mmCIF file of C-alpha atoms in Angstrom:
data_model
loop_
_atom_site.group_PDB
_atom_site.id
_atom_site.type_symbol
_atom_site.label_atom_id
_atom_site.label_comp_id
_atom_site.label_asym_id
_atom_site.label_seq_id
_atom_site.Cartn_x
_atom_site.Cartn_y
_atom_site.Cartn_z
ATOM 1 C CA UNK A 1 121.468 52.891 79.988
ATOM 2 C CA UNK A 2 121.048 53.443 83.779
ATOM 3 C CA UNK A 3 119.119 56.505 85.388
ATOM 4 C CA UNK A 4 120.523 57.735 88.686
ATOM 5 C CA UNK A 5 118.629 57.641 91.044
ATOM 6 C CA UNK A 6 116.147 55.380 89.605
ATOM 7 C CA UNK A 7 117.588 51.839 88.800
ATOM 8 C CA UNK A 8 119.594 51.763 91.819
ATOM 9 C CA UNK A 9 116.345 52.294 93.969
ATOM 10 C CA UNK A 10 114.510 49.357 91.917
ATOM 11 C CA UNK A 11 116.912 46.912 91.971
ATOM 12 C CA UNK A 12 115.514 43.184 92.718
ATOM 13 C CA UNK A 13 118.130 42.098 95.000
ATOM 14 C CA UNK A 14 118.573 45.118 97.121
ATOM 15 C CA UNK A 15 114.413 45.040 97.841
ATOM 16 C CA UNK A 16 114.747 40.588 98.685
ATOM 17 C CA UNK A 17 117.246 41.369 101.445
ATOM 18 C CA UNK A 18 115.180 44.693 102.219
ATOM 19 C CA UNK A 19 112.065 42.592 102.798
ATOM 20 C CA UNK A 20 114.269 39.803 104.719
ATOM 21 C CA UNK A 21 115.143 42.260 107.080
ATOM 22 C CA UNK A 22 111.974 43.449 107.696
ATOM 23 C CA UNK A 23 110.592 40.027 108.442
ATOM 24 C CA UNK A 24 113.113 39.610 111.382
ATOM 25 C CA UNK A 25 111.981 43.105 112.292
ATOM 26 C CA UNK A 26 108.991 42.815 112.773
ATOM 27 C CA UNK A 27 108.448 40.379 115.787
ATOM 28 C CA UNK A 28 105.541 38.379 116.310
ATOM 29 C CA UNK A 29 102.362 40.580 115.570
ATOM 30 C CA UNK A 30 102.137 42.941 112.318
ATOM 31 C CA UNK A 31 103.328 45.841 112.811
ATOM 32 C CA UNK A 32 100.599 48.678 111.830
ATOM 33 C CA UNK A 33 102.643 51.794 109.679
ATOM 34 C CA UNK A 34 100.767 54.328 107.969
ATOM 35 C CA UNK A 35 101.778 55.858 104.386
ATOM 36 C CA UNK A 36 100.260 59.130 104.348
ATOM 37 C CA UNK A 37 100.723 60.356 101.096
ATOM 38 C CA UNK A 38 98.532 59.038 98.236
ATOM 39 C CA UNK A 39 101.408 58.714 95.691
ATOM 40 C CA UNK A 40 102.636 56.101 98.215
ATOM 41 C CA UNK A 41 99.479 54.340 98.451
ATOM 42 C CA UNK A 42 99.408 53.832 94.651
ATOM 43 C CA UNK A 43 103.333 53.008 94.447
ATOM 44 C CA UNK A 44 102.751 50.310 97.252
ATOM 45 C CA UNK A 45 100.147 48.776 95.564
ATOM 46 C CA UNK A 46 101.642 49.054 91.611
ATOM 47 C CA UNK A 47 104.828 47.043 93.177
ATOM 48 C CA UNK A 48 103.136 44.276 95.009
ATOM 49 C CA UNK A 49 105.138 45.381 98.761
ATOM 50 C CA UNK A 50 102.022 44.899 100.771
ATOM 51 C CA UNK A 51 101.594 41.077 99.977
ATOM 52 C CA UNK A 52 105.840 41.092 100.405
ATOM 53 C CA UNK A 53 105.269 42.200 103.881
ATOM 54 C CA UNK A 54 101.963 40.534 104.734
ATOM 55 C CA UNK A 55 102.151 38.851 108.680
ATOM 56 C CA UNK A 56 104.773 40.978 109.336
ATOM 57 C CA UNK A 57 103.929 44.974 108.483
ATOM 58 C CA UNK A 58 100.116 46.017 108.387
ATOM 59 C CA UNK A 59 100.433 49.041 105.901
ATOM 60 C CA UNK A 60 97.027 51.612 106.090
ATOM 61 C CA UNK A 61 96.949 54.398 104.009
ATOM 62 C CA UNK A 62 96.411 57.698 105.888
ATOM 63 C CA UNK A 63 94.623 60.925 103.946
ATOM 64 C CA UNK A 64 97.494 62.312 101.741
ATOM 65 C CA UNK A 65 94.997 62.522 98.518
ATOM 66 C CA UNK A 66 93.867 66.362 98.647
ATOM 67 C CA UNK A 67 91.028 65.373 96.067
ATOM 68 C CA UNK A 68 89.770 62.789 98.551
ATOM 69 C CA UNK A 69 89.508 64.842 101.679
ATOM 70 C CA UNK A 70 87.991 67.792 100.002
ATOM 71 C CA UNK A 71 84.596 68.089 101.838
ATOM 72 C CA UNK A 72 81.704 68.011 99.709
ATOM 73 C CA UNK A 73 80.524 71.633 100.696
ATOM 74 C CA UNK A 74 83.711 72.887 98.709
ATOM 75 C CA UNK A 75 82.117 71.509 95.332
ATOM 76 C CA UNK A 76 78.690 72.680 96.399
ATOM 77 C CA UNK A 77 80.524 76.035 96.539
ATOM 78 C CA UNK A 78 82.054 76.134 93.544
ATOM 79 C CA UNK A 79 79.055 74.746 91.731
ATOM 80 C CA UNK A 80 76.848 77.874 92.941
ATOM 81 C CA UNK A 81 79.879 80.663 91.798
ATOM 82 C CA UNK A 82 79.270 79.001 88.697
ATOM 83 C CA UNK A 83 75.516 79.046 88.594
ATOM 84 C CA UNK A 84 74.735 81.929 90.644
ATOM 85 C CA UNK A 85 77.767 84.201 90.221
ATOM 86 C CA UNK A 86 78.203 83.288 86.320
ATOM 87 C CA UNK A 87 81.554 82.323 87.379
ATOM 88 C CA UNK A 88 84.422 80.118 84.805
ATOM 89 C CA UNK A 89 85.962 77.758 87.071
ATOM 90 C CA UNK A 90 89.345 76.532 86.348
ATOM 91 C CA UNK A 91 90.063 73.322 87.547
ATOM 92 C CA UNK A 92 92.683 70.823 87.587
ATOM 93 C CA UNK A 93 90.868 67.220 85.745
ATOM 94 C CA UNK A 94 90.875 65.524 88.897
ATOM 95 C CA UNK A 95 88.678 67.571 90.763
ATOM 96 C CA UNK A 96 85.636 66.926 88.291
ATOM 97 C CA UNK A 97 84.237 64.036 89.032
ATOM 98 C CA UNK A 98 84.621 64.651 93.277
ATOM 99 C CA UNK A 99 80.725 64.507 94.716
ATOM 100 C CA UNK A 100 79.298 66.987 96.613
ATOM 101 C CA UNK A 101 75.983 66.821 97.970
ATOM 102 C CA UNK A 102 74.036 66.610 95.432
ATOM 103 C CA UNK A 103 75.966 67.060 91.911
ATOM 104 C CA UNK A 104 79.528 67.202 90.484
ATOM 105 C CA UNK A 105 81.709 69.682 88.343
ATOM 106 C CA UNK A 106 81.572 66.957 85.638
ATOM 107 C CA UNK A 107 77.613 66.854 86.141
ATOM 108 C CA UNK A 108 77.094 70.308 86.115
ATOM 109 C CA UNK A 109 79.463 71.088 82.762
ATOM 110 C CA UNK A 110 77.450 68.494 81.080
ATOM 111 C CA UNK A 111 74.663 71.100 82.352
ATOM 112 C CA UNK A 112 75.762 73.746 80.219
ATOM 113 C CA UNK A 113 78.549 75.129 83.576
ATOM 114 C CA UNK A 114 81.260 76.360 82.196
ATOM 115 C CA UNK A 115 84.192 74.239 83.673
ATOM 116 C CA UNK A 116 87.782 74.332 82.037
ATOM 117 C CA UNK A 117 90.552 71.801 83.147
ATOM 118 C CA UNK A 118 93.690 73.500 83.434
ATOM 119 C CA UNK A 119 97.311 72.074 83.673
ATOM 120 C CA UNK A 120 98.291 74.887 86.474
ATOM 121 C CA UNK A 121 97.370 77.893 88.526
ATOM 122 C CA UNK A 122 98.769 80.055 86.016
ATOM 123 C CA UNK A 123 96.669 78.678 83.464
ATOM 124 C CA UNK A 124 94.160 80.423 85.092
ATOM 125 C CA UNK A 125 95.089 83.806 84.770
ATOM 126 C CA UNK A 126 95.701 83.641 81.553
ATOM 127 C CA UNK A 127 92.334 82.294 81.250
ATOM 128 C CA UNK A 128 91.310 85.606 82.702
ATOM 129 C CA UNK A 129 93.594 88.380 80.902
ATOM 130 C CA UNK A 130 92.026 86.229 77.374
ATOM 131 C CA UNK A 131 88.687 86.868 79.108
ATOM 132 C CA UNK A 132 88.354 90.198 80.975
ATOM 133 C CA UNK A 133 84.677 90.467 80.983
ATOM 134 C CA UNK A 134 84.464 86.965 82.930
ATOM 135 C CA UNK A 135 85.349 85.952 86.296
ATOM 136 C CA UNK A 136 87.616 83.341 86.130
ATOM 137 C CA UNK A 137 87.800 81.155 89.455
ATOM 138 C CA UNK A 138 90.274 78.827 89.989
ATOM 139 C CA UNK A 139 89.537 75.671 92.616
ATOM 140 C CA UNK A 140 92.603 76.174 94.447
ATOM 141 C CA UNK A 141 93.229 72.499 96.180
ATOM 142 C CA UNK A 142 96.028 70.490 97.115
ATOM 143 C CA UNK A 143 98.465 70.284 100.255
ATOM 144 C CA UNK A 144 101.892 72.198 100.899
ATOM 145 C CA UNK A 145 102.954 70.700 97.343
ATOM 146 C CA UNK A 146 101.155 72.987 95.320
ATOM 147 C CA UNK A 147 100.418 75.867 97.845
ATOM 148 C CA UNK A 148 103.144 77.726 96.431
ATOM 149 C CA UNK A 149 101.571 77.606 92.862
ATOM 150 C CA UNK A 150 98.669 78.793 93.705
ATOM 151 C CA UNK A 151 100.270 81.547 96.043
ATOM 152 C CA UNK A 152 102.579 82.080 93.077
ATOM 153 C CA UNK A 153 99.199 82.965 90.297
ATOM 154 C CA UNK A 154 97.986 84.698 93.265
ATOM 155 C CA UNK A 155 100.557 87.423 93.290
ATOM 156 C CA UNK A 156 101.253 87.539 89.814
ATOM 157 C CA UNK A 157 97.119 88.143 89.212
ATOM 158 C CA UNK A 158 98.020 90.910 91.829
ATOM 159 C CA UNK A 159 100.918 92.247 90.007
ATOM 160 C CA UNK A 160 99.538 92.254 86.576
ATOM 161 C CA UNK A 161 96.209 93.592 88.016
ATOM 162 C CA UNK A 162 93.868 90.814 86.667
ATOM 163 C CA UNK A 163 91.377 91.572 88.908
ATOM 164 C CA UNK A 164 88.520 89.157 87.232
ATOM 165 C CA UNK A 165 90.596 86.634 88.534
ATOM 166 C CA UNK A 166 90.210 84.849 91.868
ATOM 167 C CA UNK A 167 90.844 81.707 93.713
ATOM 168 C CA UNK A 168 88.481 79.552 96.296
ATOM 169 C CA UNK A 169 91.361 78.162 98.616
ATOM 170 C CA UNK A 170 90.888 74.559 99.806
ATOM 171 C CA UNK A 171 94.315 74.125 100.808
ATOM 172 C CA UNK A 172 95.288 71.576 103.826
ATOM 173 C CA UNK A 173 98.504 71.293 105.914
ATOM 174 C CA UNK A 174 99.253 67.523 106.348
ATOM 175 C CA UNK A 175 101.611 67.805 109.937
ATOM 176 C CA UNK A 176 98.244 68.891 111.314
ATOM 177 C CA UNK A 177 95.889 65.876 110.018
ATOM 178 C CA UNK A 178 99.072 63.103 111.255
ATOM 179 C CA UNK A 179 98.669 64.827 114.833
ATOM 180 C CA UNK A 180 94.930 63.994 115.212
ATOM 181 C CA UNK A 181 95.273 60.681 113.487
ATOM 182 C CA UNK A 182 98.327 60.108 115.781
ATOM 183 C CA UNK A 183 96.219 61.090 118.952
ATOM 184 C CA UNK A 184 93.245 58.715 117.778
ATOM 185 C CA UNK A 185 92.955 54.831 119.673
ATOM 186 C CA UNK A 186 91.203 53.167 117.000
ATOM 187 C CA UNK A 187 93.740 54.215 114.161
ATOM 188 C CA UNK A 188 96.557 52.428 116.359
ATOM 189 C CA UNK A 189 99.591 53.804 114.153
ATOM 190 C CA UNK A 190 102.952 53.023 115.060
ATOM 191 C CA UNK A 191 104.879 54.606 112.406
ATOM 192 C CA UNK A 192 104.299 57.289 109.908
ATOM 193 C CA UNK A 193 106.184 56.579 106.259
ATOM 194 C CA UNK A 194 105.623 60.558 105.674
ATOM 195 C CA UNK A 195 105.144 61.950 102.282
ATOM 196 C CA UNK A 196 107.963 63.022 100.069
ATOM 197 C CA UNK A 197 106.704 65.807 97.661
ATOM 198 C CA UNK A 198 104.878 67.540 100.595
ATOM 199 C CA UNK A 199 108.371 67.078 102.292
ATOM 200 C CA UNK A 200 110.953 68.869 99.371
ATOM 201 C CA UNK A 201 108.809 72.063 100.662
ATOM 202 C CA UNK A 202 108.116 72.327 104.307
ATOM 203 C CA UNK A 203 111.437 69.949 105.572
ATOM 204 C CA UNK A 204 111.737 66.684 107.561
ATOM 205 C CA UNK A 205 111.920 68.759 110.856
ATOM 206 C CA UNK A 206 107.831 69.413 110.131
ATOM 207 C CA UNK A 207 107.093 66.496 111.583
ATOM 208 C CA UNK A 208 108.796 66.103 114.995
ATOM 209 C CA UNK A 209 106.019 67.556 117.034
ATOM 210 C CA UNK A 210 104.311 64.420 115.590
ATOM 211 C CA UNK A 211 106.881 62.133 116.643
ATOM 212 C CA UNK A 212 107.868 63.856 119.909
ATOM 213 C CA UNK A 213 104.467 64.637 121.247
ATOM 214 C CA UNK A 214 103.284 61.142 119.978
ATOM 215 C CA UNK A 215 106.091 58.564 120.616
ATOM 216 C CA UNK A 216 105.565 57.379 116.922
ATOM 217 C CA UNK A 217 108.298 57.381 114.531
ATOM 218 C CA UNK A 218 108.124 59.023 111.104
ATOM 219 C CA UNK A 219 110.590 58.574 107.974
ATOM 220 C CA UNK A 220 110.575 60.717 105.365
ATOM 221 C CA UNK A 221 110.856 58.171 102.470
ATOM 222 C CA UNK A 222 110.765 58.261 98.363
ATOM 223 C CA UNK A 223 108.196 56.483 95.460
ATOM 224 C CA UNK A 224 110.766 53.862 94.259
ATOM 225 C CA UNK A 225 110.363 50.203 95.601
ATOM 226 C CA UNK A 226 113.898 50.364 97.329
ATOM 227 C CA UNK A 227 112.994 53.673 98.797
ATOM 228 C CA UNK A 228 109.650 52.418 100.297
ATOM 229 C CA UNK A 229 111.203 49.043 101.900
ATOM 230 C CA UNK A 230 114.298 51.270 103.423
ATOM 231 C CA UNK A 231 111.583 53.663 105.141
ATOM 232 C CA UNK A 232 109.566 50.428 106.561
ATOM 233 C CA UNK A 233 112.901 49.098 107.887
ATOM 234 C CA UNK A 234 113.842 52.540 109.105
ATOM 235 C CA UNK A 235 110.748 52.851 110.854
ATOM 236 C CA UNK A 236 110.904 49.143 112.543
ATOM 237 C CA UNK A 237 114.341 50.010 113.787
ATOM 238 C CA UNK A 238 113.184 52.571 115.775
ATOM 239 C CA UNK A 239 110.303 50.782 116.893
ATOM 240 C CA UNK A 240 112.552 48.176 117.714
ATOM 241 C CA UNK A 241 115.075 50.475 119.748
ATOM 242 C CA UNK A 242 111.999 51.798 121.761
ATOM 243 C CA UNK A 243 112.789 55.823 119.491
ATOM 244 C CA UNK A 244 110.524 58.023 118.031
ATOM 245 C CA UNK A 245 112.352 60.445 115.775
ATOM 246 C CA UNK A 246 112.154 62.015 112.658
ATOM 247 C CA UNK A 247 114.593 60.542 109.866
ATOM 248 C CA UNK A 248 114.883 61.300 106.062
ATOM 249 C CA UNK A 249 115.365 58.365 103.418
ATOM 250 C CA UNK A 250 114.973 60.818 100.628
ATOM 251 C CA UNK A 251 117.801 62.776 101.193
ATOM 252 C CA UNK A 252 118.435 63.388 97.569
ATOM 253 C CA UNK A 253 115.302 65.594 97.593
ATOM 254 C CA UNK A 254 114.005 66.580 100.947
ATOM 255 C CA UNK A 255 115.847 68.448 103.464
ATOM 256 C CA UNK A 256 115.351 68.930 107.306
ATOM 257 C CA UNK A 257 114.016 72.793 106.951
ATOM 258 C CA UNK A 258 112.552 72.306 103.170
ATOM 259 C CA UNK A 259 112.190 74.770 100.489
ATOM 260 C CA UNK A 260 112.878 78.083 102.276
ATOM 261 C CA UNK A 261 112.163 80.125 99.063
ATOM 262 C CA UNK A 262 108.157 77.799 98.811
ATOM 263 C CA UNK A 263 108.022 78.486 102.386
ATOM 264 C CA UNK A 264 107.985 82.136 101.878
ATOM 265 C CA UNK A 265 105.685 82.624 99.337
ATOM 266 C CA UNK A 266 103.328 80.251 100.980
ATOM 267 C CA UNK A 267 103.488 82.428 104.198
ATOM 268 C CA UNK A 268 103.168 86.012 102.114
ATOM 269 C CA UNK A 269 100.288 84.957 100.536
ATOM 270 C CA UNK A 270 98.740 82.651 103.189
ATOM 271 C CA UNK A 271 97.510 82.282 106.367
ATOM 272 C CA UNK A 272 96.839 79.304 108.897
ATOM 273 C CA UNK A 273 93.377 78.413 109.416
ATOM 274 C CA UNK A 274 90.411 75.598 110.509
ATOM 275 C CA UNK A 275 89.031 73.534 108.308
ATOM 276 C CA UNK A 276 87.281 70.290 107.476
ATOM 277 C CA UNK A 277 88.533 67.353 105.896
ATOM 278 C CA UNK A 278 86.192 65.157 104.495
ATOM 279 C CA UNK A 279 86.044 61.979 106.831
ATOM 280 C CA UNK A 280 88.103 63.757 109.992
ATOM 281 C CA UNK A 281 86.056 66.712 110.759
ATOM 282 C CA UNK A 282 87.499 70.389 111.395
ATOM 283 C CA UNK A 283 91.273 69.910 112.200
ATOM 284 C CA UNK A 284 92.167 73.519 113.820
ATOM 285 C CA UNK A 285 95.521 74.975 112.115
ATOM 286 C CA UNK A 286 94.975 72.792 109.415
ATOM 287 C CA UNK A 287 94.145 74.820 106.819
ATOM 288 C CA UNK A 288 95.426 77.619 104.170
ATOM 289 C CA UNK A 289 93.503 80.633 103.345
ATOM 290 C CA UNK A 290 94.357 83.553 101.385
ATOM 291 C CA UNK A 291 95.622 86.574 103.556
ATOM 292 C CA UNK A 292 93.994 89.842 103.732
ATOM 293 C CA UNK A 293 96.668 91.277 101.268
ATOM 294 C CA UNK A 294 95.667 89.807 98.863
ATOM 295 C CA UNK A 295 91.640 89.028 100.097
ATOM 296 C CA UNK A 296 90.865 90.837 96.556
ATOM 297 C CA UNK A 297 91.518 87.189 95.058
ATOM 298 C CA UNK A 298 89.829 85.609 97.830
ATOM 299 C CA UNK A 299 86.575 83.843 96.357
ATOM 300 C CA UNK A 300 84.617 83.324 99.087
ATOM 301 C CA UNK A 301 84.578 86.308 100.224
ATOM 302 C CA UNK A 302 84.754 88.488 97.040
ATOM 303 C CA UNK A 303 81.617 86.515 96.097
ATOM 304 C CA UNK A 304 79.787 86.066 99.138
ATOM 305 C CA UNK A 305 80.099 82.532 98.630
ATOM 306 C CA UNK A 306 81.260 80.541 102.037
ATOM 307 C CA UNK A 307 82.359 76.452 101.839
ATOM 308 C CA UNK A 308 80.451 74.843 104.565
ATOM 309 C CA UNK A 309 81.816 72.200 106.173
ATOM 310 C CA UNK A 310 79.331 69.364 107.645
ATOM 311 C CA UNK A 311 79.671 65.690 108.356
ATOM 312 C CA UNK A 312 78.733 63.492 105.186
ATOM 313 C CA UNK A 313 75.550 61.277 105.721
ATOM 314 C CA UNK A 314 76.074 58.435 103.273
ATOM 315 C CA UNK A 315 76.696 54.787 102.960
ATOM 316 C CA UNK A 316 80.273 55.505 101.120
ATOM 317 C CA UNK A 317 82.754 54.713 104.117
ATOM 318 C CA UNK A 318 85.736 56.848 102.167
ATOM 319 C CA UNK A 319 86.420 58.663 105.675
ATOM 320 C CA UNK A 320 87.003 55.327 107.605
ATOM 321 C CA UNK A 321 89.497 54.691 104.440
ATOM 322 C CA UNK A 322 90.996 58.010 104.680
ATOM 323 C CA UNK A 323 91.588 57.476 108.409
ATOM 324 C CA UNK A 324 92.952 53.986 107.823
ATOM 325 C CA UNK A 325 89.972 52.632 110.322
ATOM 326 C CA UNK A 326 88.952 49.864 107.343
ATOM 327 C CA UNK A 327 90.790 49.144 103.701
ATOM 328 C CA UNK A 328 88.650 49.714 100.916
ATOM 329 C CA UNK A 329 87.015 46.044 100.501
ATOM 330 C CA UNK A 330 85.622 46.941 104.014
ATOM 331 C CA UNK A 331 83.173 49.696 102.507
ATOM 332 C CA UNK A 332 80.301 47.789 100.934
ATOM 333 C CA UNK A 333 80.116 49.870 97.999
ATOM 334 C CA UNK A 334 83.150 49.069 97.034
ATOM 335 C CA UNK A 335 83.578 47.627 93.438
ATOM 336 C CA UNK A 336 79.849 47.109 93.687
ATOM 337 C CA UNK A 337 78.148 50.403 93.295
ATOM 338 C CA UNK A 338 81.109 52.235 93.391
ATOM 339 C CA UNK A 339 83.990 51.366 90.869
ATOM 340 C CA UNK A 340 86.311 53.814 88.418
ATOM 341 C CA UNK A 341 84.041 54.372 85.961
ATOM 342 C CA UNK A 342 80.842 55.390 88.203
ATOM 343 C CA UNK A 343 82.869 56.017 91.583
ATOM 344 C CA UNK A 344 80.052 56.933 94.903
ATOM 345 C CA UNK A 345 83.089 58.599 96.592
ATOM 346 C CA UNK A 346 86.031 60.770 95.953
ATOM 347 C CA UNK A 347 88.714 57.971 96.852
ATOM 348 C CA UNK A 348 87.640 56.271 93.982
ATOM 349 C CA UNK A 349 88.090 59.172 91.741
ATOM 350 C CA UNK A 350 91.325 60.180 92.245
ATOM 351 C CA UNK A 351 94.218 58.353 90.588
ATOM 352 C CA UNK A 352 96.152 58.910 93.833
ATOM 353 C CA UNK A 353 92.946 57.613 95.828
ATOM 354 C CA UNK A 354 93.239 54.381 98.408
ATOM 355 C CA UNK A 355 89.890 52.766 96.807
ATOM 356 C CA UNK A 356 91.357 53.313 93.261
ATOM 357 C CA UNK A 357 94.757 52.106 93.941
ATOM 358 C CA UNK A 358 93.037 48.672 95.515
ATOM 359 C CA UNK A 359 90.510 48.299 92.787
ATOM 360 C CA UNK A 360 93.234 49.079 90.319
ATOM 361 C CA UNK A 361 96.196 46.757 91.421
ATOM 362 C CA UNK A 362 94.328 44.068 94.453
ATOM 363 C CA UNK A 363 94.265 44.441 98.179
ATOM 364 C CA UNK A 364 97.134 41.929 98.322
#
């Protein structure tokens, strides 16, 4: 049996002539594209493309894991509303074993913290109507994917009046972070394969400031194999026509203006602001906190517990990886002192991590 929308984008043939046509593309000297989302960094190395397109297309994966650019002064905070504030901290599992500066959630539960892995945002304030004589706080991470979740427990804890329920927002705008990486010499992109899930919600037209301001072309492009190789080519063609525009591959999801309804919540409930990403430093605009409406379910400041961001002093090279400056072999912890099941840094801990995806599947 065929699934639509699946077997047609994995189909064998389609991706030879697909890779072909890249090769004539290209011209001489590799051309250097940039996948930012981490979902495409995995599905890029799980199919084998970057080998495919080796001499030809020099893909670097850009910082679209929201695990991996979490700073560590997030987990320190969360950590001491545990400790200090007696705090239950909901968390989705990927978030555990992500180092701050000097210990981990995993660490810490193994400490006696209690630490409970939840499936979403909601889970959370359930956790806190079963538990009204706890305050439940739930790490609120991720990029415009799952900012309407979050907004979504948000006003439902406000609705329902769970007030022992709160959230410590580390939520990141990605349009932002491709602007500074855009603006940067020693990053050198020429081409942005932008994310698709962070796409269905905020629209293809996010990213022309990106590709007007910057002269680089972006494509809006799927997970499949055939979906990856049609963004690369779409990319090159523009490249090759001397363009820089926005265009959407994954038209059967995304739209130009997004997920109107997402959009709203995430504006009720949210509001633009500064902050750190691990690796980049404090990208103004780039950031999600929770409005004053709602600033009753607003960790940080209900508890008196800020997230400080400051550069990370350590041998782990994860920000050069997360601002495609090196690949992962580059770092010399990599698969040395830092591998899956004892990672140093946070892009070996996440599944959708660059260091896990290489140590995983190969460099190629």
């Amino acid at each position: 049996m065929r699934l639509r929308h699946i077997d047609e984008y994995r189909d064998p043939a389609t991706a030879k002539a697909l890779v072909a046509r890249i090769r004539k593309d290209a011209g001489d000297a590799p051309v250097r594209l940039m996948e930012v989302c981490g979902t495409h960094t995995v599905a890029i190395a799980r199919t084998g493309i970057r080998p495919l397109l080796s001499g030809a297309v020099a893909m670097v994966s850009g910082p679209g894991c929201p695990v991996c650019v979490t700073p560590d002064g997030y987990i320190d905070a969360a950590i001491a509303l545990g400790r200090e504030k007696g705090a239950l901290l909901a968390s989705f599992g990927d978030m555990l074993r992500v180092p701050g500066k000097s210990s981990s959630l995993e660490k810490e539960k193994g400490r006696g913290l209690d630490v409970r892995v939840v499936y979403s945002p909601l889970d959370a304030v359930a956790l806190a109507v079963a538990s009204p004589e706890r305050e439940v706080v739930f790490l609120g991470v991720g990029f415009e994917t799952t900012a309407p979740a979050i907004g979504g427990a948000i006003r439902t804890a406000a609705a329902r009046g769970v007030a022992n329920f709160s959230v410590l927002s580390s939520v990141r705008t990605i349009p932002e972070a491709m602007g500074i990486l855009a603006s940067d010499p020693e990053v050198r992109i020429e081409g942005f394969l932008c994310p698709a899930h962070v796409s269905a919600i905020i629209g293809a037209d996010a990213y022309r400031p990106v590709a007007e301001r910057h002269r680089i072309p972006c494509v809006v492009a799927g997970f499949e194999p055939i979906d990856i190789l049609l963004g690369i080519s779409m990319l090159l063609r523009q490249k090759r026509e001397g363009v820089a525009r926005v265009e959407n591959e994954y038209s059967r999801v995304a739209t130009a203006t997004g997920n109107r309804k997402a959009q709203d919540l995430i504006r009720e409930v949210f509001v633009p602001c500064d902050t750190g990403w691990r690796g980049i430093g404090v990208i103004p605009g780039s950031g999600l906190r929770i409005a004053p409406a709602y600033a009753a379910f607003d960790a940080e400041g209900k508890f008196g517990v800020p997230v400080i961001f400051s550069p990370e002093k350590t041998a782990c090279r994860c920000g050069d990886v997360l601002k495609g400056k090196i690949l992962p072999h580059e770092c010399p912890l990599f698969g040395k002192t830092c591998v899956p099941e004892e990672p140093y840094g946070p892009c070996m801990v996440s599944s959708e991590g660059t260091c896990a995806a290489y140590f995983k599947y190969g460099s190629g």
